[in-house]
Short mmCIF file of C-alpha atoms in Angstrom, two decimals:
data_model
loop_
_atom_site.label_atom_id
_atom_site.label_comp_id
_atom_site.label_asym_id
_atom_site.label_seq_id
_atom_site.Cartn_x
_atom_site.Cartn_y
_atom_site.Cartn_z
CA MET A 1 -34.86 23.61 -37.11
CA ARG A 2 -33.63 23.43 -33.51
CA PHE A 3 -30.46 21.80 -32.27
CA THR A 4 -32.37 19.34 -30.08
CA GLU A 5 -34.85 18.22 -32.73
CA ILE A 6 -34.76 14.48 -33.29
CA ASP A 7 -33.34 13.59 -36.69
CA HIS A 8 -33.36 9.83 -37.16
CA GLY A 9 -31.85 6.68 -35.73
CA PHE A 10 -29.72 3.97 -37.27
CA CYS A 11 -29.92 0.22 -37.41
CA GLU A 12 -29.21 -0.24 -33.71
CA SER A 13 -32.35 1.71 -32.71
CA VAL A 14 -34.75 0.10 -35.19
CA GLY A 15 -38.01 -0.78 -33.42
CA GLU A 16 -37.31 1.58 -30.52
CA THR A 17 -38.92 4.91 -29.70
CA LEU A 18 -36.55 7.80 -30.37
CA PRO A 19 -34.56 9.25 -28.76
CA PHE A 20 -32.90 5.94 -27.99
CA PRO A 21 -29.19 5.86 -27.08
CA GLU A 22 -27.31 3.67 -29.57
CA ILE A 23 -24.60 2.53 -27.17
CA PHE A 24 -22.52 0.43 -29.57
CA ASN A 25 -22.73 3.00 -32.36
CA SER A 26 -21.83 5.82 -29.96
CA TYR A 27 -18.70 4.34 -28.45
CA SER A 28 -17.44 2.88 -31.73
CA SER A 29 -17.62 6.43 -33.16
CA MET A 30 -14.68 7.33 -30.95
CA CYS A 31 -12.42 5.28 -33.22
CA MET A 32 -12.45 8.29 -35.53
CA SER A 33 -11.25 10.56 -32.72
CA ILE A 34 -8.58 8.06 -31.69
CA PHE A 35 -7.12 7.71 -35.18
CA GLY A 36 -7.44 11.47 -35.67
CA LEU A 37 -5.36 12.07 -32.53
CA ILE A 38 -2.75 9.55 -33.65
CA GLY A 39 -2.55 11.22 -37.04
CA LEU A 40 -2.27 14.64 -35.39
CA LEU A 41 0.65 13.46 -33.26
CA LEU A 42 2.39 11.93 -36.28
CA THR A 43 2.08 15.14 -38.33
CA LEU A 44 3.34 17.53 -35.65
CA ARG A 45 6.98 16.81 -36.49
CA TYR A 46 6.64 17.95 -40.11
CA LYS A 47 6.40 21.45 -41.56
CA ARG A 48 4.08 22.63 -44.34
CA VAL A 49 1.47 19.93 -43.74
CA HIS A 50 -1.22 22.30 -42.46
CA ASP A 51 -4.09 20.83 -44.51
CA ILE A 52 -3.25 17.27 -43.52
CA ARG A 53 -2.92 18.26 -39.86
CA PHE A 54 -6.28 20.05 -40.01
CA ILE A 55 -7.91 16.94 -41.49
CA CYS A 56 -6.69 14.96 -38.49
CA GLY A 57 -8.25 17.58 -36.23
CA LEU A 58 -11.53 17.25 -38.09
CA LEU A 59 -11.47 13.49 -37.47
CA VAL A 60 -11.19 14.15 -33.74
CA VAL A 61 -14.21 16.46 -33.90
CA ASN A 62 -16.09 14.00 -36.09
CA GLY A 63 -15.77 11.25 -33.48
CA VAL A 64 -17.25 13.51 -30.80
CA GLY A 65 -20.08 14.68 -33.05
CA SER A 66 -20.87 11.14 -34.14
CA PHE A 67 -20.84 9.91 -30.54
CA TYR A 68 -23.50 12.39 -29.43
CA TYR A 69 -25.48 12.02 -32.67
CA HIS A 70 -25.89 8.30 -32.12
CA TYR A 71 -26.56 8.79 -28.42
CA THR A 72 -29.19 11.53 -28.79
CA GLN A 73 -30.32 11.43 -32.46
CA GLN A 74 -30.41 15.25 -32.28
CA ILE A 75 -30.07 17.07 -35.60
CA GLY A 76 -27.56 19.54 -34.15
CA TRP A 77 -25.08 16.74 -33.47
CA ALA A 78 -25.94 15.23 -36.86
CA ILE A 79 -24.82 18.43 -38.61
CA ILE A 80 -21.57 18.52 -36.58
CA ASP A 81 -20.95 14.90 -37.57
CA GLU A 82 -21.74 15.44 -41.25
CA LEU A 83 -20.01 18.80 -41.65
CA SER A 84 -16.75 17.50 -40.18
CA MET A 85 -16.96 14.57 -42.62
CA MET A 86 -17.56 16.85 -45.61
CA LEU A 87 -14.77 19.26 -44.67
CA SER A 88 -12.25 16.47 -44.11
CA VAL A 89 -12.99 14.87 -47.48
CA GLY A 90 -13.01 18.27 -49.20
CA LEU A 91 -9.64 19.21 -47.73
CA GLY A 92 -8.29 15.76 -48.55
CA LEU A 93 -9.31 16.13 -52.17
CA ASN A 94 -7.86 19.62 -52.36
CA SER A 95 -4.56 18.46 -50.84
CA MET A 96 -4.32 15.37 -53.07
CA TYR A 97 -5.10 17.05 -56.37
CA THR A 98 -2.96 20.08 -55.52
CA MET A 99 0.01 17.76 -55.06
CA ILE A 100 -0.83 16.07 -58.38
CA ILE A 101 -0.95 19.46 -60.13
CA ASN A 102 2.38 20.42 -58.56
CA SER A 103 3.93 17.19 -59.85
CA LEU A 104 2.88 17.87 -63.46
CA ASP A 105 5.21 19.56 -65.92
CA LEU A 106 2.87 22.40 -66.84
CA PRO A 107 3.97 25.63 -68.50
CA VAL A 108 3.96 28.46 -65.97
CA SER A 109 3.33 32.10 -66.80
CA THR A 110 4.32 34.90 -64.43
CA ASN A 111 1.85 37.28 -66.11
CA ILE A 112 -1.65 36.52 -64.80
CA TYR A 113 -3.15 38.40 -67.74
CA SER A 114 -1.35 36.26 -70.29
CA LEU A 115 -3.40 33.75 -72.26
CA LYS A 116 -0.84 31.14 -71.22
CA SER A 117 -1.87 31.56 -67.59
CA VAL A 118 -4.83 29.23 -68.22
CA HIS A 119 -2.31 26.38 -68.43
CA ASN A 120 -0.32 27.06 -65.27
CA HIS A 121 -0.42 25.50 -61.83
CA ILE A 122 -1.92 28.56 -60.16
CA THR A 123 -5.02 28.58 -62.34
CA TYR A 124 -5.67 24.84 -61.99
CA LYS A 125 -5.24 24.95 -58.21
CA GLY A 126 -7.49 28.00 -57.98
CA LEU A 127 -10.26 26.32 -59.99
CA LEU A 128 -9.89 23.16 -57.92
CA THR A 129 -10.26 25.06 -54.64
CA ILE A 130 -13.29 27.00 -55.88
CA ALA A 131 -14.98 23.81 -57.12
CA LEU A 132 -14.50 21.96 -53.82
CA ALA A 133 -15.49 24.97 -51.70
CA SER A 134 -18.62 25.43 -53.82
CA TYR A 135 -19.58 21.78 -53.38
CA VAL A 136 -19.29 21.97 -49.59
CA VAL A 137 -21.07 25.32 -49.29
CA PHE A 138 -23.83 24.92 -51.89
CA ILE A 139 -24.48 21.16 -52.03
CA TYR A 140 -24.02 19.89 -48.47
CA PRO A 141 -26.53 22.36 -46.88
CA LEU A 142 -29.28 20.84 -49.06
CA SER A 143 -29.18 17.76 -46.85
CA MET A 144 -29.98 19.85 -43.76
CA PHE A 145 -33.56 20.38 -44.86
CA GLU A 146 -36.08 17.90 -43.52
CA GLU A 147 -37.35 16.81 -46.92
CA MET A 148 -33.82 16.15 -48.18
CA ARG A 149 -32.13 14.57 -45.16
CA GLU A 150 -31.84 11.26 -47.01
CA TRP A 151 -29.63 12.94 -49.62
CA PHE A 152 -26.58 13.10 -47.35
CA PRO A 153 -25.20 9.59 -48.08
CA MET A 154 -25.08 10.40 -51.80
CA ILE A 155 -23.73 13.92 -51.22
CA PHE A 156 -20.92 12.42 -49.14
CA THR A 157 -20.29 9.49 -51.50
CA VAL A 158 -19.58 11.69 -54.54
CA PRO A 159 -16.41 13.37 -53.14
CA MET A 160 -15.37 10.09 -51.52
CA MET A 161 -15.39 8.42 -54.94
CA CYS A 162 -13.33 11.30 -56.34
CA LEU A 163 -10.49 10.15 -54.10
CA ILE A 164 -10.08 7.00 -56.19
CA PRO A 165 -8.88 8.44 -59.54
CA GLY A 166 -6.43 10.78 -57.81
CA SER A 167 -5.10 7.97 -55.65
CA ALA A 168 -4.78 5.69 -58.67
CA TYR A 169 -2.85 8.36 -60.58
CA ILE A 170 -0.40 8.90 -57.72
CA TYR A 171 0.10 5.17 -57.22
CA MET A 172 0.63 4.38 -60.91
CA ASN A 173 3.04 7.26 -61.47
CA HIS A 174 4.96 7.41 -58.20
CA TYR A 175 4.58 4.19 -56.22
CA ARG A 176 3.90 1.19 -58.41
CA ASN A 177 7.56 0.45 -59.21
CA THR A 178 9.29 2.10 -56.28
CA TYR A 179 9.65 -0.77 -53.85
CA VAL A 180 10.87 -4.35 -53.89
CA ARG A 181 9.68 -7.04 -51.52
CA LYS A 182 12.46 -8.70 -49.57
CA PRO A 183 11.54 -12.39 -49.21
CA CYS A 184 13.26 -12.99 -45.87
CA ASN A 185 11.64 -10.43 -43.59
CA LYS A 186 8.95 -9.14 -45.96
CA SER A 187 10.12 -5.56 -45.46
CA TYR A 188 10.16 -2.92 -48.15
CA GLU A 189 12.56 -0.27 -49.32
CA ASN A 190 9.51 1.94 -49.75
CA ASN A 191 6.09 0.69 -48.75
CA GLY A 192 4.21 3.95 -49.11
CA GLY A 193 1.97 2.40 -51.73
CA ASP A 194 0.67 -0.03 -49.13
CA LEU A 195 -0.79 2.88 -47.18
CA LEU A 196 -2.96 3.70 -50.16
CA LEU A 197 -3.95 0.15 -51.04
CA ASN A 198 -4.81 -0.82 -47.48
CA GLY A 199 -6.58 2.47 -46.83
CA LEU A 200 -8.79 2.03 -49.89
CA LYS A 201 -9.37 -1.63 -49.03
CA TRP A 202 -10.67 -0.93 -45.53
CA ALA A 203 -12.65 2.15 -46.57
CA LEU A 204 -14.39 0.26 -49.38
CA PHE A 205 -15.06 -2.71 -47.08
CA ALA A 206 -16.64 -0.44 -44.47
CA SER A 207 -18.69 1.40 -47.11
CA THR A 208 -19.94 -1.86 -48.59
CA VAL A 209 -21.04 -3.21 -45.21
CA TRP A 210 -22.83 0.03 -44.33
CA GLY A 211 -24.33 0.49 -47.79
CA PHE A 212 -25.88 -2.97 -47.87
CA THR A 213 -27.01 -3.47 -44.29
CA GLU A 214 -28.32 -0.06 -43.19
CA PRO A 215 -31.08 0.20 -45.84
CA LEU A 216 -32.18 -3.40 -45.20
CA CYS A 217 -32.38 -3.01 -41.44
CA GLN A 218 -35.86 -1.49 -41.47
CA GLU A 219 -37.27 -4.57 -43.19
CA TYR A 220 -35.02 -7.23 -41.68
CA THR A 221 -34.73 -6.06 -38.09
CA PHE A 222 -32.54 -8.99 -37.01
CA ILE A 223 -29.63 -7.23 -38.78
CA LYS A 224 -29.47 -4.79 -35.85
CA TYR A 225 -27.99 -7.51 -33.67
CA PHE A 226 -24.95 -7.82 -35.94
CA HIS A 227 -23.99 -4.19 -35.16
CA THR A 228 -22.77 -3.60 -38.70
CA HIS A 229 -22.66 0.16 -38.13
CA VAL A 230 -19.90 -0.53 -35.61
CA ILE A 231 -17.98 -2.27 -38.40
CA TRP A 232 -18.45 0.88 -40.51
CA HIS A 233 -17.10 3.12 -37.75
CA VAL A 234 -14.04 1.00 -37.00
CA PHE A 235 -12.88 0.27 -40.53
CA ILE A 236 -13.74 3.60 -42.16
CA SER A 237 -11.78 5.26 -39.34
CA TYR A 238 -8.72 3.11 -39.96
CA GLY A 239 -9.06 3.31 -43.73
CA MET A 240 -9.27 7.11 -43.72
CA PHE A 241 -6.34 7.28 -41.29
CA LEU A 242 -4.16 5.24 -43.68
CA LEU A 243 -5.22 7.42 -46.61
CA ILE A 244 -4.22 10.52 -44.64
CA MET A 245 -0.85 8.94 -43.89
CA PHE A 246 -0.49 8.18 -47.60
CA LEU A 247 -1.12 11.84 -48.41
CA LEU A 248 1.52 12.78 -45.85
CA HIS A 249 4.00 10.31 -47.34
CA PHE A 250 3.45 11.65 -50.86
CA HIS A 251 3.57 15.25 -49.64
CA LEU A 252 7.00 14.61 -48.10
CA TYR A 253 8.11 13.05 -51.38
CA THR A 254 7.02 16.11 -53.37
CA ILE A 255 9.13 18.29 -51.05
CA ASP A 256 12.28 16.14 -50.69
CA LYS A 257 12.08 14.02 -53.85
CA ARG A 258 12.87 11.05 -51.63
CA TYR A 259 10.65 8.43 -50.04
CA TYR A 260 10.42 7.85 -46.31
CA LYS A 261 10.80 4.30 -45.09
CA ILE A 262 7.89 3.05 -43.00
CA SER A 263 7.59 0.70 -40.05
CA TYR A 264 4.40 -0.20 -38.20
CA VAL A 265 3.58 -0.03 -34.50
CA CYS A 266 1.45 -3.04 -33.52
CA ASN A 267 1.28 -3.80 -37.23
CA MET A 268 -1.26 -0.96 -37.58
CA ILE A 269 0.20 2.51 -37.05
CA PRO A 270 2.69 3.66 -39.72
CA VAL A 271 5.76 5.55 -38.57
CA PHE A 272 8.04 7.31 -41.06
CA HIS A 273 11.81 6.92 -40.66
CA HIS A 274 14.94 7.99 -42.47
CA LYS A 275 14.70 8.81 -46.15
CA VAL A 276 15.62 6.32 -48.82
CA LYS A 277 16.38 6.98 -52.48
#
């Protein structure tokens, strides 16, 4: 396998001879970099959010990799695109479930050789990290081989779906009853739960559009003119950005035991303000 080998095109290049620059797909990929940069700027003011900050950096890289992948269809750029996606989801899962484990009232043993140590936070977090690292290292590379390239969507979907139960647990136990809608200005005392709900909504919408239209494009070529892959890029970028901000909001809660109030810039970009009880 060489970096410049042609991998495959997407719906926009159906019927064309590869390599064929997918202009709309390429430039819409930069939405991921844009939201990654915004997330990076928003996290710089907080301490102990290294994983979340690194995820934002991976989104920036992912946008660049995706841009050149769609423009060149080269497998080298495809791997950069896919690997940054896998690492960001893996780190997101590790961060989310680590915070969940930290929030549980588990017995903790200071003696690592004690039988009770199997029940403590350290053991659970260690097993979680090993499981996620093993998935990225042993499972993702399978999709690099020519005969298994079509496996990547499923390999990526599995950890993406694992975000849902963790998100649901956090929402039901920490956010469901923590804010009250004010009828006059529709503001919230704590609207952190909206970050999760809206993030999942846009991510699932984008995934549904991509999942239904991309496989059908080979048979029904007129779909290419709807540029549905652009819809995927735009809304999965925004959905993942909101989910990252939700992780940040919950992380700050686990540290301070208080919720940050949120306002929105242009009704899109969440900004955290003073703490509220």
